[in-house]
Coordinates of N, CA and C in Angstrom, one line a residue:
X12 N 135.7 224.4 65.8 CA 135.5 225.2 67.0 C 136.8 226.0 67.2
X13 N 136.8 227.1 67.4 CA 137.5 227.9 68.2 C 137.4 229.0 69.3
X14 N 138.5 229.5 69.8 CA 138.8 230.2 71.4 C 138.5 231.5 70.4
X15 N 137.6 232.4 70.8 CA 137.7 233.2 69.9 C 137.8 235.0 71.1
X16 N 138.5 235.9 70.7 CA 138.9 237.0 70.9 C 137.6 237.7 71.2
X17 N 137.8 238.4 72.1 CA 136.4 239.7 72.6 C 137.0 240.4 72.4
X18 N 135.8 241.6 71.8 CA 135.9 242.8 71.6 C 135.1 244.0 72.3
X19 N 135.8 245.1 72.3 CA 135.9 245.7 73.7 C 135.3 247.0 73.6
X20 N 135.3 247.8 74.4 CA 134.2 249.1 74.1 C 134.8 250.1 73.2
X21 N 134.1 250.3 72.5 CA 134.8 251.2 71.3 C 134.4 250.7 70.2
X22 N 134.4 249.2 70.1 CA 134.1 248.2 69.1 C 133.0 248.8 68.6
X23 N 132.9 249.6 67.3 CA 131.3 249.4 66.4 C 130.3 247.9 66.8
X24 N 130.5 246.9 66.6 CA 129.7 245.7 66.4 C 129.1 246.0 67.8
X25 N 129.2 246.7 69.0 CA 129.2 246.4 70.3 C 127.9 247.4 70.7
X26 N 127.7 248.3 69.5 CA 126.8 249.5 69.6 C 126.0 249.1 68.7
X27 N 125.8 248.3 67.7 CA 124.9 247.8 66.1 C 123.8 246.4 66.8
X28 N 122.3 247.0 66.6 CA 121.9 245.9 66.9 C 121.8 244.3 66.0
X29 N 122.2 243.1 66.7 CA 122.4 242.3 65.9 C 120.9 241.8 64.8
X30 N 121.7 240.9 63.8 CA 120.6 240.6 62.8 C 120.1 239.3 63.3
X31 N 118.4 239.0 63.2 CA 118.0 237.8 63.0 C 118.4 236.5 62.2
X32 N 118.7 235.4 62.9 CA 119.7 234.2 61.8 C 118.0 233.7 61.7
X33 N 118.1 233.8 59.7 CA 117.2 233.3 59.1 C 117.4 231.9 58.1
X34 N 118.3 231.3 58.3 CA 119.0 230.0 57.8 C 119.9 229.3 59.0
X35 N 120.0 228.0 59.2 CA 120.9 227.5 59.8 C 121.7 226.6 58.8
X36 N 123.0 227.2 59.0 CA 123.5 226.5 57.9 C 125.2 226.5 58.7
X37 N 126.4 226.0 58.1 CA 127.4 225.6 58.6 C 128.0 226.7 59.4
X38 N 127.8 227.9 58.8 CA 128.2 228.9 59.4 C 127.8 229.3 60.8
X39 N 126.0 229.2 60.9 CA 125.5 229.2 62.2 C 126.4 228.3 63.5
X40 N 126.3 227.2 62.8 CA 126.8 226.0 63.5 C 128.2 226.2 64.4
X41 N 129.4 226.9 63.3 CA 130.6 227.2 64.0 C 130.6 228.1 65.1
X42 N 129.4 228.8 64.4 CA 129.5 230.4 65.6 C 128.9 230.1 66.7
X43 N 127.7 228.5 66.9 CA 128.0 228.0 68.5 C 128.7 227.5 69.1
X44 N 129.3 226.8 68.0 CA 130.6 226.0 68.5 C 131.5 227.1 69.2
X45 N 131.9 228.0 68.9 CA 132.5 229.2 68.8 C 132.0 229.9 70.3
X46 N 131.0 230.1 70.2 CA 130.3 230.7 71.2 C 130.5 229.8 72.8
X47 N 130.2 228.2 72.7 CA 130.3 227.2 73.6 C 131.8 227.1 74.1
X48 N 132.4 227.5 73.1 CA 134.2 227.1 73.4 C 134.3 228.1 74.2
X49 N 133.9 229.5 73.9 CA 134.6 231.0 74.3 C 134.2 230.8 75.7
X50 N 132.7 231.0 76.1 CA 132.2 231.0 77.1 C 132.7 230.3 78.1
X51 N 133.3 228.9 77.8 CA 133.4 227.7 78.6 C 134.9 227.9 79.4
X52 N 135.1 229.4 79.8 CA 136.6 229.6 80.5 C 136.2 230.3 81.9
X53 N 137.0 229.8 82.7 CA 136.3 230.0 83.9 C 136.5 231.6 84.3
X54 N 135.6 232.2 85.0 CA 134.9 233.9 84.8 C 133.9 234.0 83.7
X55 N 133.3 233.5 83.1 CA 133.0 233.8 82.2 C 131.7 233.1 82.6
X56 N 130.2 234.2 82.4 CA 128.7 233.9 82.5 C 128.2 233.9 81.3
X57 N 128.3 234.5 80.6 CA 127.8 234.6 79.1 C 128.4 235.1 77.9
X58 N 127.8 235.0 76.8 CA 128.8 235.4 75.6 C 127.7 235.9 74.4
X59 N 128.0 237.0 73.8 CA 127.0 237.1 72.9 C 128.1 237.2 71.8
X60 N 127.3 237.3 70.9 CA 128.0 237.0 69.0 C 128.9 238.2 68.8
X61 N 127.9 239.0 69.3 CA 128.5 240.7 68.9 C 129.8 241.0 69.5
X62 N 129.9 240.4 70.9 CA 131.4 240.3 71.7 C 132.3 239.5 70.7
X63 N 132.2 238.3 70.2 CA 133.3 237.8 69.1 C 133.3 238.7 67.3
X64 N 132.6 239.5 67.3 CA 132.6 240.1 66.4 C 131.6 239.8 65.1
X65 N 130.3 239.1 65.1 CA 129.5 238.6 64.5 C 127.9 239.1 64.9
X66 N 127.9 239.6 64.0 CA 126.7 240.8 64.4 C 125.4 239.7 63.7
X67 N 125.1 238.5 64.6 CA 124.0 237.9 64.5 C 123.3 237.7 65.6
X68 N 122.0 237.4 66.1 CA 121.2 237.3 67.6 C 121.4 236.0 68.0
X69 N 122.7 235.8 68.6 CA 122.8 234.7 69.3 C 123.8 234.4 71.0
X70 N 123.6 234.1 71.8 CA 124.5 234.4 72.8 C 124.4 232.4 73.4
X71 N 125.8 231.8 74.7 CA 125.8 231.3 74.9 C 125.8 231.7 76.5
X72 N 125.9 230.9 77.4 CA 125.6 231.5 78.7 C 126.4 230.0 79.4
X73 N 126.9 230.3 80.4 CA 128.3 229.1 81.0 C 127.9 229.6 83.0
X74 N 126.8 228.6 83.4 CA 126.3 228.9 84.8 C 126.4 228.1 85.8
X75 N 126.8 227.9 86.5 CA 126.4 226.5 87.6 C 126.5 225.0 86.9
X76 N 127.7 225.3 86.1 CA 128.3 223.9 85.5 C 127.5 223.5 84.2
X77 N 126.5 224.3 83.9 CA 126.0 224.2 82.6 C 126.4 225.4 81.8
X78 N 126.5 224.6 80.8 CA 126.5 225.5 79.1 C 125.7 225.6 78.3
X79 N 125.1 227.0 77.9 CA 123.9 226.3 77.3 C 123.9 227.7 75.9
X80 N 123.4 227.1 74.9 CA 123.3 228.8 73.6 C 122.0 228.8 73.2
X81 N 121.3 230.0 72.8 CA 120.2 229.9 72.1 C 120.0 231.1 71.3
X82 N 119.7 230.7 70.2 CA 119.7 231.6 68.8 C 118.4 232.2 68.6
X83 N 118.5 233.8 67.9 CA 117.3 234.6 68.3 C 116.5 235.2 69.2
X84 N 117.2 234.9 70.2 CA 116.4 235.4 71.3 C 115.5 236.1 71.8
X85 N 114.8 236.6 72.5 CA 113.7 237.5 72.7 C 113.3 237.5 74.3
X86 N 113.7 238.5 74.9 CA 113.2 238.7 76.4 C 111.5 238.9 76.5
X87 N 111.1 237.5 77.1 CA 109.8 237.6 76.4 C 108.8 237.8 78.1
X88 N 110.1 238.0 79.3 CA 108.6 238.2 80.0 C 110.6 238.3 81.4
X89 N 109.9 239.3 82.6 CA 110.9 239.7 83.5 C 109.6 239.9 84.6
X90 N 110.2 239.7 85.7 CA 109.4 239.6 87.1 C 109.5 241.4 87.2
X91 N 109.0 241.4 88.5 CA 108.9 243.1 89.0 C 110.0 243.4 89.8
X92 N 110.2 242.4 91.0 CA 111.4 242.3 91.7 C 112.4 242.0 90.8
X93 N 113.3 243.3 91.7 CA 114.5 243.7 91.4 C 115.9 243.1 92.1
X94 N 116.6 243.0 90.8 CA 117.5 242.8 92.1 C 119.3 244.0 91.5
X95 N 119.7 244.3 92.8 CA 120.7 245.4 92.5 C 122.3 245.2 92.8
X96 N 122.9 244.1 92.3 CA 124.2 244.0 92.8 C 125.6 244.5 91.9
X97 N 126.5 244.4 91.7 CA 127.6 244.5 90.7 C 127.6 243.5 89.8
X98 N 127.6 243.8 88.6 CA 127.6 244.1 86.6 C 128.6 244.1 86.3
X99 N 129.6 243.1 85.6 CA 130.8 243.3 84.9 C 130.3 242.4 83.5
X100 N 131.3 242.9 82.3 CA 131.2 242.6 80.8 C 132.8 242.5 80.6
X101 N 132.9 241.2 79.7 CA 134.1 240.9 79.3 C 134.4 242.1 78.1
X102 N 133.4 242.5 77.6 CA 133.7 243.5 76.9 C 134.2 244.9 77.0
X103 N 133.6 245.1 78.9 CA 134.4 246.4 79.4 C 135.1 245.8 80.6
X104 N 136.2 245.2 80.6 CA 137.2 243.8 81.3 C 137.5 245.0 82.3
X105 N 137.2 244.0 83.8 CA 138.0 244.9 84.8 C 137.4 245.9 85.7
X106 N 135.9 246.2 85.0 CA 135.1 246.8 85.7 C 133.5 246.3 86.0
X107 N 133.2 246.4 87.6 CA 132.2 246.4 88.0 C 131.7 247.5 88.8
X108 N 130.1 247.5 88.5 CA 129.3 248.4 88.8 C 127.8 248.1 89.1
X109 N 127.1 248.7 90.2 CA 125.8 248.4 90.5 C 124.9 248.5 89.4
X110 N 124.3 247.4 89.0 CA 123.4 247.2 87.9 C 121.9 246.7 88.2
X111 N 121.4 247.8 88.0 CA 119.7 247.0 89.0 C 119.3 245.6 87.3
X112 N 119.2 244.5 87.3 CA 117.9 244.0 86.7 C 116.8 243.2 87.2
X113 N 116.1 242.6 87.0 CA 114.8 241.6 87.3 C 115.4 240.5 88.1
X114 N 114.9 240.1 88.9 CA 115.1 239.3 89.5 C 115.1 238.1 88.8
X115 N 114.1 237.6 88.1 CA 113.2 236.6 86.8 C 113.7 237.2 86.1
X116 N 113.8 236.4 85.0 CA 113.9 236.3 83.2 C 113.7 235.2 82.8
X117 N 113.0 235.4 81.5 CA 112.8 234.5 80.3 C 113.0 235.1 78.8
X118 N 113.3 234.2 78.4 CA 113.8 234.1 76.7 C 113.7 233.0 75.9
X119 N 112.9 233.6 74.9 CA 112.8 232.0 73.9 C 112.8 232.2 72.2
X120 N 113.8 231.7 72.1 CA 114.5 231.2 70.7 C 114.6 229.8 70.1
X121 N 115.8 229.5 69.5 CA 115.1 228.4 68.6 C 116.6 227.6 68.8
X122 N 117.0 226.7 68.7 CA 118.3 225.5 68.7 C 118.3 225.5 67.2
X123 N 119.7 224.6 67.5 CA 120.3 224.3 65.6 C 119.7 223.8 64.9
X124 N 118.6 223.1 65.4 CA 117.7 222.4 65.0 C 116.3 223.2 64.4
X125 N 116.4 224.3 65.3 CA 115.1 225.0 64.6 C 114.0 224.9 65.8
X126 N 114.0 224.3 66.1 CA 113.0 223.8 67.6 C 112.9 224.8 68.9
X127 N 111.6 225.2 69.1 CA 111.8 226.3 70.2 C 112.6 225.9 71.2
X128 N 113.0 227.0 72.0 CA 113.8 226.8 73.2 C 113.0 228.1 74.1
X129 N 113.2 227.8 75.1 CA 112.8 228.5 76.4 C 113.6 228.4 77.4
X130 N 114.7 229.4 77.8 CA 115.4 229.5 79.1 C 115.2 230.5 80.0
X131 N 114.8 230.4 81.1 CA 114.7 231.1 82.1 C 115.5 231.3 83.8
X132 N 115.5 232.1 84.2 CA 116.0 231.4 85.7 C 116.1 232.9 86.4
X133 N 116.2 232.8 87.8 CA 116.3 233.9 88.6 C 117.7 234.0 89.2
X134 N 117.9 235.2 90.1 CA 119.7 235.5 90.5 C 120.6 235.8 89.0
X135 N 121.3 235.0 89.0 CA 122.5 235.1 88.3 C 122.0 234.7 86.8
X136 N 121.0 234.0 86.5 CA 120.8 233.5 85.6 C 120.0 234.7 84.8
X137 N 119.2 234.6 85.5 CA 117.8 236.1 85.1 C 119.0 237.4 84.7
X138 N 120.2 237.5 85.4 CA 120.8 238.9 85.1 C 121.4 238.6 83.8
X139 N 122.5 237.0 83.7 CA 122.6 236.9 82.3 C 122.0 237.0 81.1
X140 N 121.0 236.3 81.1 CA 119.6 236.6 80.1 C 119.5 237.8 79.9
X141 N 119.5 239.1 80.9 CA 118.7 240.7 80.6 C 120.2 240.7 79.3
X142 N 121.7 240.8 80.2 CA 122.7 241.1 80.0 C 122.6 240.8 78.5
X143 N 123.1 239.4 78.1 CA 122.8 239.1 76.5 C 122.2 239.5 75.7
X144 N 121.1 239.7 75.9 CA 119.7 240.4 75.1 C 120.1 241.8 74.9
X145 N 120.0 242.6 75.8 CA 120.9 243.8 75.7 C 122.1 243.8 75.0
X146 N 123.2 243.0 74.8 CA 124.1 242.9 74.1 C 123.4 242.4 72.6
X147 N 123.0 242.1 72.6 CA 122.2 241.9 71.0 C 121.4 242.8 70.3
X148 N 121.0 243.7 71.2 CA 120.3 244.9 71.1 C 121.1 246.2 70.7
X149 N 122.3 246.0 71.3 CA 123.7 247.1 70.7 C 123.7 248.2 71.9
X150 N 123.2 247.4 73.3 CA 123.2 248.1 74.5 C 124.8 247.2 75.6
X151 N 125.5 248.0 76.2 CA 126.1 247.3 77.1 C 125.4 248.1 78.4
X152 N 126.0 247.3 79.9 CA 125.1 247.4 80.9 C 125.6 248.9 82.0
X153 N 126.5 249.8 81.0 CA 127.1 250.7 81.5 C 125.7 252.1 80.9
X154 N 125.1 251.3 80.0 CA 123.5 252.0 79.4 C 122.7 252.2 80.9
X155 N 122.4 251.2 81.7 CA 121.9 250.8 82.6 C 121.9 251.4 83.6
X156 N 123.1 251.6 84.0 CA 123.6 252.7 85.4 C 123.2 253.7 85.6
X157 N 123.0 254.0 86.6 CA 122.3 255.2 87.6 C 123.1 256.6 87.0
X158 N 122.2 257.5 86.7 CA 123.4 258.5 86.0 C 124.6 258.9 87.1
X159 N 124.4 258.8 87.9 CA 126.0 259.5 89.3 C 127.1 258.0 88.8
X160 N 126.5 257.3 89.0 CA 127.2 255.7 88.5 C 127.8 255.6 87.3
X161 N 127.5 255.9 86.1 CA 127.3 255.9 85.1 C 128.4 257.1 84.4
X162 N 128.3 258.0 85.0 CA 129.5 259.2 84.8 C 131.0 258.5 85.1
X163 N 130.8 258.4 86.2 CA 131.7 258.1 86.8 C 132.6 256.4 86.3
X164 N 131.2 255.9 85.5 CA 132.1 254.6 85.0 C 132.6 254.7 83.5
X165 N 132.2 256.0 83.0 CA 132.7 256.3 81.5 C 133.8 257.2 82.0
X166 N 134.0 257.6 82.8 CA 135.4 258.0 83.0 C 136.7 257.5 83.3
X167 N 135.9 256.0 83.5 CA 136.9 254.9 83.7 C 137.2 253.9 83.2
X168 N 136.2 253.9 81.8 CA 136.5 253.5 80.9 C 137.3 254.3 80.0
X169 N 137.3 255.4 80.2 CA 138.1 256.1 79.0 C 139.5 256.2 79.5
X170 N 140.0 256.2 81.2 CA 141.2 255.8 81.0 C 141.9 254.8 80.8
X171 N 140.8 253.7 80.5 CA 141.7 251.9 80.6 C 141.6 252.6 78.6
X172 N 140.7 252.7 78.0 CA 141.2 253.4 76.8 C 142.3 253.8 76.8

Protein backbone atom coordinates (compact mmCIF):
# COMPACT_ATOMS: atom_id res chain seq x y z
CA UNK A 1 0.00 0.00 0.00
CA UNK A 2 0.88 3.38 -0.67
CA UNK A 3 0.05 7.47 -0.10
CA UNK A 4 -0.03 8.05 -3.53
CA UNK A 5 0.27 11.69 -5.43
CA UNK A 6 -2.72 13.38 -7.46
CA UNK A 7 -2.66 14.59 -10.51
CA UNK A 8 -3.92 17.75 -11.52
CA UNK A 9 -5.54 19.51 -14.48
CA UNK A 10 -3.51 19.45 -17.41
CA UNK A 11 -2.77 15.90 -16.58
CA UNK A 12 -3.55 13.80 -19.96
CA UNK A 13 -4.74 10.67 -17.86
CA UNK A 14 -7.46 13.32 -16.41
CA UNK A 15 -9.04 13.86 -20.01
CA UNK A 16 -8.59 9.79 -21.33
CA UNK A 17 -11.53 7.65 -20.56
CA UNK A 18 -10.35 4.90 -18.28
CA UNK A 19 -10.05 1.11 -19.32
CA UNK A 20 -12.29 -1.74 -18.09
CA UNK A 21 -10.15 -4.12 -15.43
CA UNK A 22 -10.62 -7.46 -17.15
CA UNK A 23 -8.32 -9.69 -14.76
CA UNK A 24 -7.94 -9.28 -11.00
CA UNK A 25 -4.68 -9.92 -10.41
CA UNK A 26 -1.87 -8.44 -7.93
CA UNK A 27 -1.68 -5.35 -9.61
CA UNK A 28 -5.58 -4.62 -9.31
CA UNK A 29 -5.18 -5.42 -5.76
CA UNK A 30 -2.38 -2.69 -4.97
CA UNK A 31 -4.23 -0.07 -6.83
CA UNK A 32 -7.06 -0.54 -4.03
CA UNK A 33 -4.94 -0.70 -1.57
CA UNK A 34 -3.54 2.41 -3.09
CA UNK A 35 -6.80 3.84 -3.74
CA UNK A 36 -8.14 3.00 0.22
CA UNK A 37 -4.81 4.54 1.65
CA UNK A 38 -5.00 7.89 -0.65
CA UNK A 39 -8.63 8.56 0.00
CA UNK A 40 -8.45 7.79 3.70
CA UNK A 41 -6.95 11.60 4.54
CA UNK A 42 -9.17 13.80 5.93
CA UNK A 43 -10.90 16.35 3.03
CA UNK A 44 -10.99 13.87 0.98
CA UNK A 45 -14.61 12.18 -0.50
CA UNK A 46 -13.37 10.16 -3.22
CA UNK A 47 -10.65 9.03 -5.35
CA UNK A 48 -10.61 7.75 -8.82
CA UNK A 49 -7.58 5.73 -10.49
CA UNK A 50 -7.15 8.35 -13.19
CA UNK A 51 -6.36 11.03 -10.22
CA UNK A 52 -3.23 8.62 -9.12
CA UNK A 53 -2.26 8.19 -12.52
CA UNK A 54 -3.76 4.68 -13.58
CA UNK A 55 -5.99 4.84 -16.40
CA UNK A 56 -8.17 1.79 -15.10
CA UNK A 57 -12.30 2.03 -14.02
CA UNK A 58 -11.85 2.11 -10.57
CA UNK A 59 -12.48 4.80 -7.80
CA UNK A 60 -12.58 4.56 -3.81
CA UNK A 61 -14.99 6.92 -1.93
CA UNK A 62 -14.06 7.88 2.13
CA UNK A 63 -17.82 9.30 3.61
CA UNK A 64 -19.33 9.44 7.02
CA UNK A 65 -16.53 7.24 8.45
CA UNK A 66 -16.72 4.65 5.79
CA UNK A 67 -14.39 3.64 3.08
CA UNK A 68 -15.44 1.86 0.56
CA UNK A 69 -13.87 1.10 -3.54
CA UNK A 70 -15.57 -0.49 -6.29
CA UNK A 71 -14.16 -1.64 -9.59
CA UNK A 72 -15.78 -1.03 -13.02
CA UNK A 73 -18.28 0.98 -12.36
CA UNK A 74 -21.37 1.97 -14.16
CA UNK A 75 -23.95 4.89 -13.19
CA UNK A 76 -26.72 2.62 -13.57
CA UNK A 77 -29.70 4.69 -12.52
CA UNK A 78 -29.86 8.84 -10.85
CA UNK A 79 -33.14 10.29 -9.38
CA UNK A 80 -34.71 13.51 -11.15
CA UNK A 81 -34.24 15.71 -8.20
CA UNK A 82 -31.54 17.85 -8.26
CA UNK A 83 -29.47 19.05 -6.07
CA UNK A 84 -27.12 22.39 -6.57
CA UNK A 85 -24.39 23.14 -4.09
CA UNK A 86 -20.40 23.73 -4.37
CA UNK A 87 -18.06 20.94 -6.30
CA UNK A 88 -14.42 20.77 -5.49
CA UNK A 89 -11.82 17.99 -7.02
CA UNK A 90 -8.54 17.24 -5.56
CA UNK A 91 -7.50 17.33 -8.97
CA UNK A 92 -8.43 21.06 -9.49
CA UNK A 93 -7.12 21.79 -5.44
CA UNK A 94 -8.49 24.98 -4.09
CA UNK A 95 -11.43 25.46 -6.05
CA UNK A 96 -15.07 25.33 -5.58
CA UNK A 97 -18.01 25.85 -7.70
CA UNK A 98 -21.81 25.38 -8.01
CA UNK A 99 -22.33 21.95 -9.54
CA UNK A 100 -25.92 20.85 -10.13
CA UNK A 101 -26.06 16.71 -9.74
CA UNK A 102 -28.94 14.13 -8.80
CA UNK A 103 -29.93 14.04 -5.74
CA UNK A 104 -29.85 9.78 -5.85
CA UNK A 105 -27.21 7.74 -7.35
CA UNK A 106 -26.46 4.28 -8.07
CA UNK A 107 -23.51 2.21 -9.37
CA UNK A 108 -22.70 -1.30 -9.72
CA UNK A 109 -19.46 -2.95 -10.21
CA UNK A 110 -17.73 -5.85 -9.07
CA UNK A 111 -15.08 -6.31 -5.59
CA UNK A 112 -11.69 -8.11 -5.68
CA UNK A 113 -13.43 -10.85 -5.53
CA UNK A 114 -15.36 -10.52 -8.70
CA UNK A 115 -18.79 -10.47 -6.87
CA UNK A 116 -21.29 -7.76 -7.83
CA UNK A 117 -21.39 -4.72 -5.80
CA UNK A 118 -24.07 -2.11 -5.71
CA UNK A 119 -23.49 1.43 -3.97
CA UNK A 120 -25.81 3.95 -3.78
CA UNK A 121 -26.87 6.95 -1.58
CA UNK A 122 -28.33 10.46 -1.76
CA UNK A 123 -26.63 14.21 -0.63
CA UNK A 124 -23.10 13.80 -0.50
CA UNK A 125 -22.87 10.32 -1.43
CA UNK A 126 -25.09 10.48 -4.72
CA UNK A 127 -22.66 13.56 -5.74
CA UNK A 128 -19.53 11.39 -5.15
CA UNK A 129 -20.73 8.52 -7.23
CA UNK A 130 -21.90 11.14 -10.32
CA UNK A 131 -18.20 12.81 -9.53
CA UNK A 132 -16.10 9.42 -9.86
CA UNK A 133 -17.86 8.07 -12.78
CA UNK A 134 -17.25 11.20 -14.54
CA UNK A 135 -13.77 11.00 -13.52
CA UNK A 136 -13.47 7.68 -15.22
CA UNK A 137 -15.16 8.89 -18.13
CA UNK A 138 -12.22 11.59 -18.74
CA UNK A 139 -14.78 14.31 -17.64
CA UNK A 140 -13.89 16.60 -14.45
CA UNK A 141 -16.85 18.56 -12.81
CA UNK A 142 -15.61 21.96 -14.26
CA UNK A 143 -17.40 20.01 -17.71
CA UNK A 144 -20.53 20.40 -15.66
CA UNK A 145 -20.78 24.18 -14.89
CA UNK A 146 -23.15 26.62 -16.06
CA UNK A 147 -21.38 28.26 -19.00
CA UNK A 148 -21.11 32.04 -16.96
CA UNK A 149 -19.67 29.58 -14.19
CA UNK A 150 -17.68 27.70 -16.13
CA UNK A 151 -15.67 30.65 -17.94
CA UNK A 152 -15.00 32.10 -15.19
CA UNK A 153 -13.64 28.93 -13.40
CA UNK A 154 -11.16 28.19 -16.36
CA UNK A 155 -9.81 31.38 -15.80
CA UNK A 156 -8.97 30.44 -12.55
CA UNK A 157 -7.67 27.60 -13.23
CA UNK A 158 -5.26 28.85 -15.58
CA UNK A 159 -3.91 31.26 -13.19
CA UNK A 160 -3.17 28.63 -10.27
CA UNK A 161 -1.45 27.15 -13.60
Amino acid sequence: MAFRGIRVIGDPVLRTPCEEITRIDDRVRALVADLVETVDAEGRAGLAANQIGVSLRAFSWNLDGEVGYVLNPRLVKVSEGIQDGDEGCLSVPGLWFPTRRATYAKVEGIDLDGAAVTVEGEGLMARCLQHEVDHLDGRLYLDRLDRDVRKGAMRQVRELM
